[in-house]
């Protein structure tokens, strides 16, 4: 079998592979730009915290309605948003840093979610919650992912300028009377929505990987915000494609395979990226010494 057949055949022969590919395309296009902005705001770990924080809400939706897309999505959305608001409130009324508040609340939420699923479900249910089942996405899940991705891209285009200023200098935006709080709230909702969409396919532990790994890798290849988002989205889509092929041919779980491919792309970017990569820094230091 030639290389072309190996790359194309799984998606030609199997409908579930085509659906999974469409799901990764939607997730990559929507979540990677969000991840890029989280990196710019130095909120990478906050994204990870919110990704795990949706578990108790999704678990409650599962307890009341089983594997109902609407119930689990709504529960996960409100749980992650509640954790974000609680962490922000603690940061405003105490001297604790925002990342520490997020860490505390997300650990509580994660433990509560695992407890709920473990005591009222099976080990299979828990694995489904944690790692997802991208090879079993249905029409409703695909529509949710496509809808969230479309909404994200449109909303980011509308609030791009104030959001960029709010990321880089929120104090300036407040001083000139800009809609800083509104823009921050919209961005927070978009982040949670993309994590909920990713949860349907990759689970709570893997969804944040497709959001943050391409975004952190893009920093080594691009310098402007729009190009960072473009490179991150491209890496996310390619990671989904390559991860699905790897899971098909090597018989690996699909979610971890996709995130591992994204992790490999990050490590390669770390070494070979022209913007701050290890090799570029080494060559630059040698040229300075020779000069």
XYZ file of N, CA and C in Angstrom:
873
model
N 0.846 -1.197 0.000
C 0.000 0.000 0.000
C 0.883 1.249 0.000
N 0.623 2.186 -0.928
C 1.454 3.381 -1.012
C 1.073 4.399 0.047
N 1.911 5.461 0.121
C 1.706 6.452 1.177
C 0.383 7.187 0.993
N 0.014 7.457 -0.272
C -1.236 8.158 -0.521
C -2.433 7.389 -0.005
N -2.412 6.073 -0.214
C -3.519 5.250 0.264
C -3.576 5.244 1.790
N -2.410 5.210 2.435
C -2.372 5.221 3.892
C -2.962 6.515 4.454
N -2.750 7.629 3.742
C -3.235 8.924 4.224
C -4.716 9.130 3.963
N -5.226 8.547 2.880
C -6.584 8.838 2.439
C -7.569 7.715 2.734
N -7.089 6.466 2.630
C -7.988 5.320 2.702
C -8.890 5.292 3.930
N -8.362 5.566 5.151
C -9.262 5.504 6.318
C -10.453 6.450 6.201
N -10.254 7.617 5.601
C -11.327 8.601 5.502
C -12.261 8.299 4.328
N -11.779 7.560 3.350
C -12.616 7.166 2.226
C -13.518 5.996 2.598
N -12.978 5.045 3.337
C -13.697 3.799 3.620
C -14.616 3.883 4.825
N -14.291 4.751 5.793
C -15.024 4.717 7.067
C -15.667 6.075 7.347
N -16.978 6.030 7.498
C -17.713 7.251 7.782
C -17.344 7.865 9.117
N -17.060 7.043 10.134
C -16.742 7.592 11.451
C -15.419 8.353 11.415
N -14.501 7.963 10.519
C -13.252 8.704 10.394
C -13.490 10.061 9.734
N -14.376 10.116 8.765
C -14.682 11.402 8.129
C -15.351 12.347 9.124
N -16.247 11.808 9.925
C -16.921 12.645 10.914
C -15.918 13.156 11.957
N -15.016 12.294 12.369
C -13.997 12.713 13.334
C -13.097 13.790 12.730
N -12.790 13.673 11.447
C -11.955 14.675 10.785
C -12.669 16.028 10.736
N -13.956 16.017 10.422
C -14.725 17.263 10.419
C -14.764 17.860 11.824
N -14.884 17.005 12.833
C -14.912 17.493 14.216
C -13.595 18.174 14.580
N -12.462 17.569 14.223
C -11.171 18.181 14.546
C -10.973 19.476 13.758
N -11.498 19.534 12.531
C -11.409 20.762 11.748
C -12.151 21.894 12.457
N -13.371 21.627 12.908
C -14.148 22.656 13.601
C -13.483 23.065 14.911
N -13.017 22.081 15.670
C -12.378 22.391 16.947
C -11.105 23.196 16.740
N -10.303 22.831 15.733
C -9.064 23.551 15.483
C -9.296 24.987 15.072
N -10.259 25.207 14.181
C -10.527 26.566 13.695
C -11.086 27.462 14.796
N -11.857 26.888 15.724
C -12.455 27.702 16.772
C -11.566 27.882 17.990
N -10.946 26.813 18.452
C -10.242 26.874 19.729
C -8.813 27.390 19.623
N -8.138 27.183 18.495
C -6.745 27.627 18.385
C -6.594 29.145 18.487
N -7.438 29.965 17.814
C -7.324 31.406 18.039
C -7.589 31.822 19.485
N -8.518 31.141 20.147
C -8.752 31.411 21.565
C -7.497 31.098 22.371
N -6.870 29.966 22.081
C -5.635 29.607 22.768
C -4.534 30.622 22.548
N -4.449 31.167 21.326
C -3.447 32.191 21.037
C -3.625 33.406 21.937
N -4.857 33.846 22.114
C -5.127 35.008 22.964
C -4.892 34.694 24.440
N -5.179 33.453 24.839
C -4.874 33.059 26.219
C -3.378 33.111 26.483
N -2.577 32.700 25.499
C -1.123 32.766 25.653
C -0.671 34.221 25.757
N -1.221 35.091 24.907
C -0.861 36.507 24.948
C -1.220 37.133 26.292
N -2.325 36.691 26.877
C -2.771 37.235 28.163
C -2.088 36.554 29.349
N -1.175 35.619 29.069
C -0.515 34.830 30.115
C -1.551 34.086 30.966
N -2.546 33.518 30.267
C -3.622 32.787 30.926
C -3.677 31.336 30.456
N -2.532 30.781 30.043
C -2.519 29.414 29.520
C -3.048 28.417 30.545
N -2.588 28.542 31.781
C -3.032 27.610 32.814
C -4.475 27.868 33.219
N -4.950 29.095 33.004
C -6.352 29.388 33.273
C -7.243 28.626 32.299
N -6.824 28.557 31.023
C -7.560 27.759 30.058
C -7.607 26.298 30.457
N -6.491 25.783 30.938
C -6.456 24.402 31.408
C -7.394 24.210 32.593
N -7.402 25.171 33.508
C -8.271 25.076 34.677
C -9.740 25.055 34.279
N -10.119 25.929 33.357
C -11.521 25.961 32.942
C -11.907 24.700 32.188
N -10.951 24.121 31.450
C -11.236 22.871 30.756
C -11.591 21.750 31.720
N -10.893 21.697 32.845
C -11.193 20.665 33.839
C -12.401 21.023 34.693
N -12.655 22.323 34.832
C -13.734 22.767 35.716
C -15.115 22.424 35.191
N -15.237 22.130 33.897
C -16.567 21.814 33.360
C -17.031 20.402 33.712
N -16.121 19.577 34.273
C -16.467 18.185 34.541
C -17.645 18.019 35.497
N -17.718 18.716 36.643
C -18.857 18.467 37.532
C -20.196 18.825 36.890
N -20.242 19.896 36.093
C -21.483 20.243 35.414
C -21.881 19.199 34.391
N -20.888 18.720 33.630
C -21.175 17.659 32.668
C -21.603 16.389 33.387
N -20.997 16.120 34.552
C -21.366 14.934 35.322
C -22.806 15.037 35.832
N -23.214 16.221 36.275
C -24.598 16.400 36.715
C -25.570 16.216 35.550
N -25.201 16.742 34.377
C -26.036 16.528 33.195
C -26.154 15.054 32.858
N -25.050 14.329 33.022
C -25.052 12.884 32.764
C -25.945 12.152 33.760
N -25.898 12.555 35.035
C -26.709 11.889 36.053
C -28.205 12.081 35.807
N -28.593 13.253 35.325
C -30.012 13.550 35.117
C -30.532 13.050 33.769
N -29.667 13.048 32.746
C -30.167 12.753 31.397
C -29.317 11.755 30.626
N -28.350 11.105 31.288
C -27.482 10.185 30.564
C -26.560 10.957 29.622
N -26.131 10.298 28.551
C -25.228 10.948 27.603
C -26.023 11.842 26.644
N -26.677 12.817 27.235
C -27.446 13.796 26.467
C -26.539 14.971 26.131
N -26.422 15.286 24.852
C -25.540 16.361 24.429
C -25.941 17.692 25.042
N -27.221 18.012 25.004
C -27.667 19.307 25.511
C -27.475 19.419 27.025
N -27.814 18.355 27.750
C -27.695 18.403 29.210
C -26.241 18.498 29.651
N -25.371 17.692 29.072
C -23.963 17.710 29.455
C -23.285 19.000 29.014
N -23.654 19.511 27.839
C -23.046 20.758 27.367
C -23.463 21.935 28.248
N -24.755 22.014 28.558
C -25.230 23.103 29.407
C -24.612 23.019 30.800
N -24.572 21.815 31.366
C -23.976 21.657 32.689
C -22.508 22.025 32.695
N -21.758 21.561 31.695
C -20.339 21.885 31.615
C -20.095 23.365 31.424
N -20.912 24.002 30.593
C -20.752 25.435 30.336
C -20.938 26.241 31.615
N -22.019 25.982 32.334
C -22.303 26.769 33.532
C -21.321 26.452 34.667
N -20.844 25.204 34.731
C -19.875 24.861 35.771
C -18.545 25.579 35.540
N -18.049 25.557 34.290
C -16.790 26.235 33.989
C -16.916 27.743 34.173
N -18.057 28.304 33.767
C -18.272 29.743 33.930
C -18.355 30.111 35.410
N -18.973 29.248 36.210
C -19.064 29.506 37.653
C -17.688 29.501 38.300
N -16.828 28.566 37.882
C -15.464 28.527 38.422
C -14.700 29.787 38.039
N -14.853 30.228 36.782
C -14.162 31.439 36.337
C -14.629 32.655 37.128
N -15.933 32.786 37.332
C -16.463 33.917 38.080
C -16.048 33.866 39.548
N -16.055 32.666 40.135
C -15.650 32.528 41.533
C -14.178 32.889 41.713
N -13.335 32.426 40.773
C -11.911 32.749 40.865
C -11.687 34.248 40.697
N -12.424 34.877 39.778
C -12.295 36.315 39.606
C -12.753 37.089 40.828
N -13.827 36.625 41.468
C -14.324 37.289 42.675
C -13.300 37.208 43.808
N -12.724 36.021 44.010
C -11.718 35.853 45.065
C -10.509 36.746 44.793
N -10.122 36.872 43.526
C -8.973 37.714 43.177
C -9.251 39.183 43.493
N -10.503 39.622 43.260
C -10.835 41.031 43.499
C -10.941 41.358 44.982
N -11.435 40.439 45.802
C -11.695 40.763 47.212
C -10.572 40.304 48.142
N -9.572 39.583 47.619
C -8.434 39.157 48.439
C -7.140 39.524 47.711
N -6.029 39.197 48.328
C -4.722 39.466 47.719
C -4.213 38.278 46.904
N -5.016 37.250 46.755
C -4.564 36.066 46.029
C -4.543 36.333 44.522
N -3.513 35.794 43.845
C -3.401 35.941 42.396
C -4.475 35.123 41.686
N -4.817 35.574 40.462
C -5.893 34.926 39.722
C -5.562 33.480 39.381
N -4.294 33.194 39.021
C -3.945 31.829 38.654
C -4.053 30.889 39.842
N -3.723 31.376 41.044
C -3.857 30.551 42.243
C -5.323 30.265 42.548
N -6.181 31.267 42.368
C -7.615 31.072 42.598
C -8.184 30.059 41.614
N -7.805 30.185 40.347
C -8.262 29.224 39.351
C -7.802 27.820 39.700
N -6.540 27.676 40.124
C -6.014 26.358 40.462
C -6.820 25.725 41.594
N -7.139 26.501 42.619
C -7.883 25.973 43.755
C -9.282 25.522 43.338
N -9.990 26.377 42.625
C -11.365 26.044 42.254
C -11.435 24.915 41.233
N -10.479 24.871 40.278
C -10.569 23.810 39.274
C -10.240 22.453 39.884
N -9.337 22.410 40.867
C -9.042 21.129 41.523
C -10.253 20.629 42.293
N -10.951 21.544 42.959
C -12.178 21.160 43.657
C -13.212 20.639 42.664
N -13.380 21.365 41.559
C -14.372 20.975 40.558
C -14.017 19.640 39.914
N -12.746 19.443 39.595
C -12.327 18.184 38.969
C -12.580 17.004 39.893
N -12.205 17.151 41.162
C -12.415 16.064 42.119
C -13.902 15.778 42.292
N -14.724 16.835 42.345
C -16.164 16.647 42.494
C -16.747 15.930 41.282
N -16.304 16.309 40.092
C -16.804 15.660 38.885
C -16.450 14.192 38.823
N -15.192 13.869 39.144
C -14.766 12.464 39.145
C -15.561 11.674 40.177
N -15.802 12.280 41.351
C -16.579 11.607 42.393
C -18.000 11.320 41.920
N -18.639 12.299 41.293
C -20.013 12.124 40.828
C -20.118 11.000 39.797
N -19.203 11.002 38.834
C -19.265 9.977 37.788
C -18.908 8.613 38.352
N -17.921 8.557 39.246
C -17.478 7.277 39.802
C -18.546 6.621 40.664
N -19.291 7.432 41.421
C -20.277 6.864 42.332
C -21.618 6.576 41.668
N -21.906 7.235 40.549
C -23.197 7.041 39.893
C -23.076 6.470 38.485
N -21.891 6.153 38.070
C -21.692 5.575 36.744
C -20.683 4.443 36.804
N -20.143 4.096 35.648
C -19.164 3.019 35.566
C -17.809 3.588 35.190
N -16.801 2.714 35.198
C -15.467 3.150 34.780
C -15.457 3.559 33.312
N -16.313 2.948 32.505
C -16.417 3.321 31.091
C -16.965 4.740 30.963
N -17.971 5.076 31.780
C -18.523 6.428 31.765
C -17.458 7.454 32.147
N -16.647 7.121 33.166
C -15.597 8.038 33.607
C -14.563 8.245 32.510
N -14.172 7.165 31.825
C -13.208 7.287 30.734
C -13.780 8.129 29.604
N -15.070 7.973 29.345
C -15.715 8.776 28.308
C -15.673 10.258 28.669
N -15.914 10.573 29.931
C -15.887 11.966 30.374
C -14.483 12.543 30.293
N -13.483 11.777 30.694
C -12.132 12.296 30.788
C -11.430 12.373 29.434
N -11.679 11.394 28.568
C -10.899 11.299 27.330
C -11.739 11.417 26.070
N -13.059 11.463 26.179
C -13.895 11.684 25.018
C -13.983 10.497 24.085
N -14.804 10.644 23.047
C -14.971 9.597 22.037
C -15.164 10.276 20.685
N -14.082 10.802 20.147
C -14.194 11.564 18.910
C -14.612 10.692 17.733
N -14.348 9.387 17.791
C -14.732 8.500 16.706
C -16.217 8.156 16.746
N -16.927 8.638 17.769
C -18.353 8.343 17.889
C -19.203 9.607 17.891
N -18.666 10.723 17.371
C -19.462 11.955 17.357
C -20.641 11.796 16.403
N -21.789 12.341 16.800
C -22.987 12.256 15.967
C -23.282 13.607 15.330
N -24.413 13.684 14.615
C -24.765 14.921 13.912
C -24.934 16.090 14.870
N -25.554 15.850 16.013
C -25.787 16.928 16.971
C -24.465 17.487 17.500
N -23.513 16.601 17.801
C -22.203 17.054 18.285
C -21.460 17.828 17.209
N -21.532 17.371 15.964
C -20.874 18.087 14.871
C -21.481 19.477 14.681
N -22.796 19.567 14.777
C -23.450 20.863 14.647
C -23.045 21.801 15.785
N -22.917 21.245 16.989
C -22.480 22.061 18.119
C -21.070 22.588 17.881
N -20.156 21.725 17.463
C -18.774 22.148 17.225
C -18.691 23.171 16.108
N -19.410 22.928 15.017
C -19.396 23.871 13.900
C -20.014 25.203 14.305
N -21.097 25.160 15.085
C -21.739 26.384 15.531
C -20.844 27.199 16.447
N -20.176 26.520 17.388
C -19.271 27.222 18.305
C -18.091 27.816 17.542
N -17.533 27.058 16.597
C -16.407 27.570 15.808
C -16.823 28.793 14.992
N -17.993 28.731 14.366
C -18.471 29.860 13.567
C -18.724 31.081 14.440
N -19.392 30.870 15.571
C -19.666 31.973 16.495
C -18.366 32.590 16.999
N -17.384 31.749 17.298
C -16.101 32.241 17.810
C -15.403 33.123 16.795
N -15.325 32.665 15.549
C -14.623 33.434 14.522
C -15.327 34.761 14.246
N -16.655 34.741 14.204
C -17.401 35.982 13.967
C -17.226 36.940 15.145
N -17.348 36.427 16.365
C -17.228 37.281 17.546
C -15.821 37.863 17.662
N -14.799 37.064 17.396
C -13.426 37.572 17.460
C -13.197 38.657 16.416
N -13.791 38.489 15.241
C -13.654 39.523 14.209
C -14.308 40.828 14.652
N -15.435 40.739 15.357
C -16.164 41.939 15.788
C -15.411 42.671 16.905
N -14.867 41.935 17.871
C -14.236 42.567 19.035
C -12.712 42.528 18.952
N -12.171 42.319 17.763
C -10.725 42.091 17.630
C -9.903 43.246 18.198
N -10.181 44.462 17.794
C -9.349 45.593 18.217
C -9.417 45.836 19.729
N -10.610 46.003 20.332
C -10.616 46.190 21.793
C -10.097 44.975 22.555
N -10.311 43.776 22.019
C -9.810 42.577 22.696
C -8.293 42.559 22.681
N -7.694 42.960 21.559
C -6.237 42.989 21.474
C -5.655 44.008 22.441
N -6.280 45.178 22.525
C -5.815 46.186 23.474
C -5.992 45.686 24.900
N -7.102 45.031 25.170
C -7.368 44.515 26.512
C -6.367 43.425 26.894
N -5.907 42.668 25.914
C -4.889 41.642 26.174
C -3.543 42.263 26.519
N -3.162 43.317 25.786
C -1.826 43.878 25.920
C -1.741 44.973 26.984
N -2.786 45.789 27.113
C -2.745 46.896 28.074
C -4.160 47.197 28.567
N -4.702 46.384 29.471
C -6.080 46.610 29.935
C -6.250 47.935 30.669
N -5.194 48.421 31.315
C -5.283 49.694 32.004
C -5.547 50.845 31.047
N -4.904 50.825 29.883
C -5.126 51.869 28.878
C -6.569 51.839 28.387
N -7.098 50.636 28.144
C -8.471 50.534 27.656
C -9.457 51.084 28.671
N -9.211 50.855 29.955
C -10.086 51.414 30.993
C -9.980 52.937 31.040
N -8.769 53.455 30.891
C -8.565 54.900 30.999
C -9.224 55.664 29.858
N -9.306 55.056 28.681
C -9.929 55.747 27.543
C -11.416 55.432 27.443
N -11.961 54.752 28.451
C -13.391 54.463 28.467
C -13.806 53.337 27.556
N -12.892 52.422 27.230
C -13.206 51.298 26.360
C -14.011 50.230 27.080
N -14.638 49.341 26.312
C -15.491 48.295 26.913
C -14.675 47.106 27.415
N -13.739 47.379 28.327
C -12.844 46.317 28.778
C -13.562 45.164 29.448
N -14.472 45.463 30.364
C -15.175 44.403 31.089
C -16.053 43.575 30.155
N -16.725 44.255 29.229
C -17.585 43.551 28.281
C -16.761 42.637 27.381
N -15.661 43.146 26.871
C -14.802 42.355 25.983
C -14.228 41.163 26.737
N -13.798 41.382 27.968
C -13.266 40.277 28.771
C -14.327 39.218 29.023
N -15.555 39.664 29.301
C -16.642 38.711 29.527
C -16.968 37.902 28.287
N -17.012 38.557 27.128
C -17.277 37.842 25.879
C -16.173 36.829 25.601
N -14.933 37.237 25.811
C -13.808 36.327 25.591
C -13.889 35.123 26.525
N -14.274 35.362 27.759
C -14.398 34.272 28.726
C -15.484 33.288 28.294
N -16.612 33.798 27.828
C -17.702 32.939 27.360
C -17.258 32.125 26.140
N -16.546 32.754 25.219
C -16.060 32.038 24.041
C -15.082 30.938 24.435
N -14.247 31.212 25.411
C -13.292 30.195 25.873
C -14.023 28.985 26.432
N -14.996 29.237 27.292
C -15.755 28.139 27.894
C -16.531 27.380 26.821
N -17.139 28.097 25.870
C -17.914 27.447 24.817
C -17.040 26.512 23.982
N -15.834 26.935 23.663
C -14.939 26.080 22.880
C -14.464 24.869 23.678
N -14.270 25.047 24.965
C -13.888 23.908 25.797
C -15.036 22.912 25.910
N -16.256 23.412 25.997
C -17.419 22.521 26.037
C -17.550 21.761 24.718
N -17.350 22.445 23.594
C -17.396 21.767 22.301
C -16.299 20.716 22.195
N -15.099 21.047 22.673
C -14.008 20.076 22.646
C -14.242 18.911 23.582
N -14.938 19.164 24.681
C -15.241 18.097 25.627
C -16.057 16.982 24.977
N -16.953 17.338 24.072
C -17.787 16.330 23.427
C -16.957 15.324 22.645
N -15.801 15.761 22.142
C -14.987 14.875 21.313
C -13.756 14.347 22.039
N -13.128 15.185 22.862
C -11.830 14.826 23.433
C -11.842 14.658 24.942
N -12.956 14.953 25.599
C -13.010 14.808 27.048
C -12.377 15.997 27.754
N -12.540 16.057 29.067
C -12.043 17.201 29.832
C -10.524 17.254 29.863
N -9.848 16.113 29.862
C -8.396 16.111 29.981
C -7.701 16.413 28.666
N -8.358 16.173 27.540
C -7.709 16.321 26.241
C -8.146 17.579 25.499
N -9.343 18.106 25.800
C -9.887 19.225 25.025
C -8.974 20.433 25.072
N -8.411 20.720 26.230
C -7.564 21.898 26.347
C -6.260 21.715 25.580
N -5.859 20.473 25.316
C -4.616 20.229 24.581
C -4.677 20.774 23.176
N -5.796 20.574 22.476
C -5.928 21.067 21.110
C -6.088 22.585 21.085
N -6.458 23.174 22.211
C -6.559 24.626 22.293
C -5.211 25.277 22.567
N -4.418 24.700 23.489
C -3.224 25.387 23.965
C -1.932 24.957 23.271
N -1.764 23.682 22.920
C -0.491 23.258 22.337
C -0.197 23.928 20.990
N -1.150 23.964 20.041
C -0.854 24.697 18.803
C -0.611 26.184 19.046
N -1.304 26.766 20.011
C -1.122 28.192 20.298
C 0.279 28.470 20.839
N 0.770 27.613 21.720
C 2.120 27.821 22.255
C 3.177 27.529 21.197
N 2.917 26.565 20.328
C 3.864 26.257 19.249
C 3.934 27.384 18.232
N 2.806 28.043 17.973
C 2.771 29.109 16.961
C 3.675 30.269 17.323
N 3.947 30.478 18.610
C 4.805 31.592 19.028
C 6.199 31.479 18.436
N 6.612 30.278 18.058
C 7.948 30.091 17.482
C 7.981 30.289 15.969
N 6.807 30.512 15.357
C 6.741 30.620 13.898
C 6.182 31.947 13.411
N 5.533 32.696 14.240
C 4.885 33.938 13.809
C 5.064 34.993 14.885
N 4.919 36.265 14.476
C 5.155 37.373 15.396
C 3.941 38.259 15.589
N 3.010 38.299 14.628
C 1.834 39.136 14.740
C 0.641 38.307 15.205
N -0.332 38.986 15.798
C -1.449 38.261 16.411
C -2.233 37.477 15.365
N -2.541 38.109 14.232
C -3.343 37.425 13.214
C -2.598 36.215 12.660
N -1.279 36.349 12.471
C -0.508 35.211 11.954
C -0.338 34.131 13.008
N -0.263 34.522 14.280
C -0.226 33.525 15.359
C -1.492 32.682 15.345
N -2.642 33.351 15.231
C -3.910 32.622 15.208
C -4.000 31.718 13.983
N -3.522 32.197 12.832
C -3.572 31.403 11.608
C -2.682 30.170 11.708
N -1.460 30.359 12.190
C -0.540 29.227 12.338
C -1.075 28.234 13.366
N -1.611 28.743 14.473
C -2.154 27.860 15.508
C -3.317 27.032 14.972
N -4.215 27.673 14.216
C -5.345 26.941 13.652
C -4.862 25.877 12.670
N -3.894 26.219 11.833
C -3.347 25.232 10.901
C -2.711 24.054 11.614
N -1.959 24.331 12.675
C -1.339 23.248 13.448
C -2.389 22.373 14.118
N -3.445 22.998 14.623
C -4.497 22.224 15.283
C -5.187 21.290 14.295
N -5.500 21.802 13.103
C -6.161 20.974 12.095
C -5.246 19.831 11.648
N -3.981 20.137 11.399
C -3.038 19.091 10.981
C -2.809 18.072 12.094
N -2.787 18.536 13.334
C -2.631 17.604 14.460
C -3.819 16.654 14.541
N -5.031 17.192 14.297
C -6.203 16.334 14.283
C -6.134 15.291 13.176
N -5.740 15.729 11.981
C -5.630 14.805 10.844
C -4.586 13.721 11.115
N -3.387 14.139 11.527
C -2.315 13.176 11.776
C -2.633 12.285 12.971
N -3.257 12.854 14.006
C -3.601 12.047 15.176
C -4.629 10.982 14.861
N -5.608 11.321 14.025
C -6.601 10.319 13.624
C -5.958 9.205 12.813
N -5.054 9.554 11.903
C -4.345 8.515 11.141
C -3.518 7.630 12.061
N -2.828 8.253 13.014
C -2.009 7.482 13.946
C -2.873 6.547 14.781
N -4.009 7.033 15.247
C -4.874 6.182 16.058
C -5.454 5.036 15.234
N -5.718 5.291 13.947
C -6.285 4.250 13.086
C -5.260 3.157 12.791
N -4.064 3.554 12.388
C -3.064 2.570 11.965
C -2.364 1.900 13.148
N -2.163 2.636 14.240
C -1.467 2.073 15.404
C -2.421 1.537 16.452
N -3.740 1.712 16.223
C -4.755 1.263 17.179
C -4.584 1.935 18.534
N -4.306 3.225 18.510
C -4.209 4.018 19.731
C -5.530 4.726 20.003
N -5.795 5.107 21.253
C -6.968 5.965 21.523
C -6.846 7.272 20.752
N -7.928 7.713 20.138
C -7.849 8.839 19.207
C -7.537 10.167 19.904
N -8.188 10.443 21.042
C -7.960 11.715 21.731
C -6.516 11.907 22.151
N -5.930 10.957 22.908
C -4.520 11.098 23.266
C -3.593 11.146 22.054
N -3.918 10.412 20.983
C -3.073 10.442 19.784
C -3.055 11.846 19.184
N -4.205 12.513 19.108
C -4.273 13.866 18.551
C -3.456 14.829 19.405
N -3.598 14.756 20.714
C -2.883 15.675 21.592
C -1.384 15.383 21.571
N -0.993 14.106 21.451
C 0.429 13.775 21.361
C 1.046 14.314 20.078
N 0.311 14.266 18.979
C 0.817 14.854 17.738
C 0.978 16.358 17.909
N 0.005 17.009 18.537
C 0.125 18.447 18.808
C 1.322 18.730 19.722
N 1.566 17.844 20.683
C 2.728 17.994 21.549
C 4.030 17.826 20.791
N 4.073 16.879 19.855
C 5.262 16.711 19.025
C 5.518 17.942 18.164
N 4.434 18.550 17.645
C 4.578 19.786 16.866
C 5.136 20.907 17.736
N 4.720 20.950 18.982
C 5.266 21.964 19.891
C 6.762 21.745 20.122
N 7.168 20.505 20.361
C 8.586 20.230 20.615
C 9.441 20.547 19.391
N 8.950 20.206 18.199
C 9.679 20.554 16.979
C 9.774 22.067 16.810
N 8.691 22.766 17.136
C 8.703 24.226 17.053
C 9.686 24.822 18.050
N 9.739 24.236 19.233
C 10.653 24.700 20.261
C 12.102 24.626 19.787
N 12.428 23.601 19.018
C 13.803 23.417 18.551
C 14.070 24.210 17.280
N 13.175 24.116 16.291
C 13.458 24.649 14.954
C 12.757 25.964 14.632
N 11.883 26.459 15.491
C 11.148 27.682 15.189
C 12.063 28.884 15.014
N 11.827 29.711 13.996
C 12.705 30.859 13.736
C 12.534 32.011 14.722
N 11.430 32.051 15.452
C 11.183 33.130 16.406
C 11.402 32.628 17.836
N 12.663 32.601 18.251
C 12.979 32.210 19.624
C 13.202 30.736 19.834
N 13.230 29.932 18.766
C 13.524 28.513 18.908
C 14.960 28.282 19.349
N 15.235 27.115 19.892
C 16.567 26.838 20.430
C 17.650 26.937 19.363
N 17.386 26.388 18.179
C 18.373 26.432 17.111
C 18.615 27.862 16.638
N 17.555 28.635 16.491
C 17.697 30.031 16.068
C 18.478 30.839 17.099
N 18.232 30.613 18.363
C 18.958 31.323 19.415
C 20.422 30.928 19.434
N 20.702 29.643 19.186
C 22.085 29.179 19.157
C 22.843 29.815 17.994
N 22.222 29.832 16.810
C 22.867 30.433 15.645
C 23.066 31.930 15.838
N 22.105 32.591 16.475
C 22.225 34.023 16.705
C 23.350 34.342 17.681
N 23.478 33.528 18.731
C 24.543 33.764 19.705
C 25.913 33.504 19.092
N 26.011 32.512 18.197
C 27.279 32.243 17.536
C 27.663 33.379 16.608
N 26.683 33.919 15.889
C 26.979 35.021 14.974
C 27.409 36.265 15.742
N 26.845 36.499 16.922
C 27.247 37.631 17.732
C 28.668 37.460 18.252
N 29.026 36.240 18.636
C 30.386 36.006 19.118
C 31.402 36.176 17.993
N 31.047 35.703 16.810
C 31.974 35.828 15.681
C 32.143 37.271 15.233
N 31.059 38.073 15.412
C 31.158 39.472 15.042
C 32.055 40.223 16.045
